[in-house]
Amino acid sequence: MNNDVTVLLARHAEALALFTERVHAVRPDQWDEPTPCTEWSVRDLVNHLTAEQLWVPALVTDGSGPDDVGDSFDGDVLGERPRVTWDAAARAARNAFAAEGALERTVELSYGPTPAVAYCAQMTADAVVHAWDLSRAIGAPEHLPHDLVAFALDEVTPYADGLADSGLFAPPVEPPPADTPQSRLLAMLGRRG
């Protein structure tokens, strides 16, 4: 396994661990609280990231595409035990990406064939940013680990200008005067840290 893949898998595992820590910090009365993601409650946010993790084994391990999976992961995937469901989905996604040769594959995403290594990098950056969203929503520490911020910045910067056009991201905002890598990342994705 080359060093780039080793680093990617480490960042991916760290991002999932950070989000897991935040999921386990959600109090029973916080699941309906708003998040920085417009129109998403805490439960909606955790559900979104859980559904994303459920896709990974199907795409990476099974070689399925969006048409094969269909609407299997639409709607509420959390059920009655959101933490348990998240833990299982995160573990399965981590194992799928870490399997021998997995990151050498090409996966079929909604926008076409994509190297699995790029898919893993996108999923890592997404987990990092959503860990901040969840932290803000539940009052957990919002400071993100430096290595994860640096990774997410490197991943998102090349395509950040087009993200708002997708309709899935808010338009970028001006970073605060005391600009930091974390505030720059958040501003790029329409968040005020």
JSON list of C-alpha atoms in Angstrom, two decimals, residues 35-102:
[
{"chain": "A", "resi": 35, "resn": "THR", "atom": "CA", "xyz": [-28.17, 22.43, 12.19]},
{"chain": "A", "resi": 36, "resn": "PRO", "atom": "CA", "xyz": [-26.14, 24.79, 9.98]},
{"chain": "A", "resi": 37, "resn": "CYS", "atom": "CA", "xyz": [-27.43, 22.70, 7.04]},
{"chain": "A", "resi": 38, "resn": "THR", "atom": "CA", "xyz": [-30.55, 24.52, 5.89]},
{"chain": "A", "resi": 39, "resn": "GLU", "atom": "CA", "xyz": [-33.74, 22.63, 6.70]},
{"chain": "A", "resi": 40, "resn": "TRP", "atom": "CA", "xyz": [-31.90, 19.71, 8.38]},
{"chain": "A", "resi": 41, "resn": "SER", "atom": "CA", "xyz": [-32.36, 18.71, 11.98]},
{"chain": "A", "resi": 42, "resn": "VAL", "atom": "CA", "xyz": [-29.68, 16.82, 13.87]},
{"chain": "A", "resi": 43, "resn": "ARG", "atom": "CA", "xyz": [-31.45, 13.59, 12.97]},
{"chain": "A", "resi": 44, "resn": "ASP", "atom": "CA", "xyz": [-31.64, 14.59, 9.29]},
{"chain": "A", "resi": 45, "resn": "LEU", "atom": "CA", "xyz": [-27.90, 15.33, 9.27]},
{"chain": "A", "resi": 46, "resn": "VAL", "atom": "CA", "xyz": [-26.96, 12.04, 10.93]},
{"chain": "A", "resi": 47, "resn": "ASN", "atom": "CA", "xyz": [-29.38, 10.22, 8.63]},
{"chain": "A", "resi": 48, "resn": "HIS", "atom": "CA", "xyz": [-27.77, 11.83, 5.57]},
{"chain": "A", "resi": 49, "resn": "LEU", "atom": "CA", "xyz": [-24.25, 10.83, 6.56]},
{"chain": "A", "resi": 50, "resn": "THR", "atom": "CA", "xyz": [-25.41, 7.34, 7.57]},
{"chain": "A", "resi": 51, "resn": "ALA", "atom": "CA", "xyz": [-27.05, 6.82, 4.17]},
{"chain": "A", "resi": 52, "resn": "GLU", "atom": "CA", "xyz": [-23.84, 7.96, 2.49]},
{"chain": "A", "resi": 53, "resn": "GLN", "atom": "CA", "xyz": [-21.89, 5.32, 4.42]},
{"chain": "A", "resi": 54, "resn": "LEU", "atom": "CA", "xyz": [-24.42, 2.64, 3.47]},
{"chain": "A", "resi": 55, "resn": "TRP", "atom": "CA", "xyz": [-23.67, 3.31, -0.20]},
{"chain": "A", "resi": 56, "resn": "VAL", "atom": "CA", "xyz": [-19.94, 2.57, 0.17]},
{"chain": "A", "resi": 57, "resn": "PRO", "atom": "CA", "xyz": [-19.99, -1.24, 0.40]},
{"chain": "A", "resi": 58, "resn": "ALA", "atom": "CA", "xyz": [-22.53, -1.43, -2.42]},
{"chain": "A", "resi": 59, "resn": "LEU", "atom": "CA", "xyz": [-20.41, 0.73, -4.73]},
{"chain": "A", "resi": 60, "resn": "VAL", "atom": "CA", "xyz": [-16.89, -0.26, -3.69]},
{"chain": "A", "resi": 61, "resn": "THR", "atom": "CA", "xyz": [-17.22, -3.89, -2.62]},
{"chain": "A", "resi": 62, "resn": "ASP", "atom": "CA", "xyz": [-20.16, -5.13, -4.70]},
{"chain": "A", "resi": 63, "resn": "GLY", "atom": "CA", "xyz": [-19.48, -3.00, -7.79]},
{"chain": "A", "resi": 64, "resn": "SER", "atom": "CA", "xyz": [-23.10, -1.85, -7.87]},
{"chain": "A", "resi": 65, "resn": "GLY", "atom": "CA", "xyz": [-24.11, 1.44, -9.43]},
{"chain": "A", "resi": 66, "resn": "PRO", "atom": "CA", "xyz": [-26.81, 3.96, -8.55]},
{"chain": "A", "resi": 67, "resn": "ASP", "atom": "CA", "xyz": [-29.38, 2.15, -10.72]},
{"chain": "A", "resi": 68, "resn": "ASP", "atom": "CA", "xyz": [-28.66, -1.15, -8.95]},
{"chain": "A", "resi": 69, "resn": "VAL", "atom": "CA", "xyz": [-29.06, 0.37, -5.49]},
{"chain": "A", "resi": 70, "resn": "GLY", "atom": "CA", "xyz": [-32.06, 2.48, -6.47]},
{"chain": "A", "resi": 71, "resn": "ASP", "atom": "CA", "xyz": [-33.87, 4.03, -3.53]},
{"chain": "A", "resi": 72, "resn": "SER", "atom": "CA", "xyz": [-32.64, 1.49, -0.95]},
{"chain": "A", "resi": 73, "resn": "PHE", "atom": "CA", "xyz": [-31.04, 4.21, 1.17]},
{"chain": "A", "resi": 74, "resn": "ASP", "atom": "CA", "xyz": [-33.65, 6.93, 0.71]},
{"chain": "A", "resi": 75, "resn": "GLY", "atom": "CA", "xyz": [-35.76, 8.16, 3.61]},
{"chain": "A", "resi": 76, "resn": "ASP", "atom": "CA", "xyz": [-35.08, 7.34, 7.24]},
{"chain": "A", "resi": 77, "resn": "VAL", "atom": "CA", "xyz": [-32.27, 4.78, 7.51]},
{"chain": "A", "resi": 78, "resn": "LEU", "atom": "CA", "xyz": [-31.62, 5.41, 11.23]},
{"chain": "A", "resi": 79, "resn": "GLY", "atom": "CA", "xyz": [-34.61, 3.59, 12.67]},
{"chain": "A", "resi": 80, "resn": "GLU", "atom": "CA", "xyz": [-35.11, 3.38, 16.43]},
{"chain": "A", "resi": 81, "resn": "ARG", "atom": "CA", "xyz": [-31.41, 3.15, 17.32]},
{"chain": "A", "resi": 82, "resn": "PRO", "atom": "CA", "xyz": [-29.61, 5.93, 15.41]},
{"chain": "A", "resi": 83, "resn": "ARG", "atom": "CA", "xyz": [-26.26, 5.51, 17.17]},
{"chain": "A", "resi": 84, "resn": "VAL", "atom": "CA", "xyz": [-26.15, 1.76, 16.54]},
{"chain": "A", "resi": 85, "resn": "THR", "atom": "CA", "xyz": [-27.16, 2.26, 12.91]},
{"chain": "A", "resi": 86, "resn": "TRP", "atom": "CA", "xyz": [-24.52, 4.95, 12.41]},
{"chain": "A", "resi": 87, "resn": "ASP", "atom": "CA", "xyz": [-21.81, 2.80, 14.05]},
{"chain": "A", "resi": 88, "resn": "ALA", "atom": "CA", "xyz": [-22.59, -0.18, 11.80]},
{"chain": "A", "resi": 89, "resn": "ALA", "atom": "CA", "xyz": [-22.73, 1.95, 8.63]},
{"chain": "A", "resi": 90, "resn": "ALA", "atom": "CA", "xyz": [-19.47, 3.75, 9.45]},
{"chain": "A", "resi": 91, "resn": "ARG", "atom": "CA", "xyz": [-17.70, 0.47, 10.24]},
{"chain": "A", "resi": 92, "resn": "ALA", "atom": "CA", "xyz": [-18.90, -1.09, 6.96]},
{"chain": "A", "resi": 93, "resn": "ALA", "atom": "CA", "xyz": [-17.79, 1.94, 4.93]},
{"chain": "A", "resi": 94, "resn": "ARG", "atom": "CA", "xyz": [-14.37, 2.03, 6.61]},
{"chain": "A", "resi": 95, "resn": "ASN", "atom": "CA", "xyz": [-13.88, -1.70, 5.99]},
{"chain": "A", "resi": 96, "resn": "ALA", "atom": "CA", "xyz": [-14.98, -1.41, 2.36]},
{"chain": "A", "resi": 97, "resn": "PHE", "atom": "CA", "xyz": [-12.47, 1.33, 1.57]},
{"chain": "A", "resi": 98, "resn": "ALA", "atom": "CA", "xyz": [-9.69, -0.40, 3.55]},
{"chain": "A", "resi": 99, "resn": "ALA", "atom": "CA", "xyz": [-10.12, -3.79, 1.83]},
{"chain": "A", "resi": 100, "resn": "GLU", "atom": "CA", "xyz": [-7.23, -5.03, -0.29]},
{"chain": "A", "resi": 101, "resn": "GLY", "atom": "CA", "xyz": [-7.33, -3.34, -3.71]},
{"chain": "A", "resi": 102, "resn": "ALA", "atom": "CA", "xyz": [-10.51, -1.37, -2.99]}
]
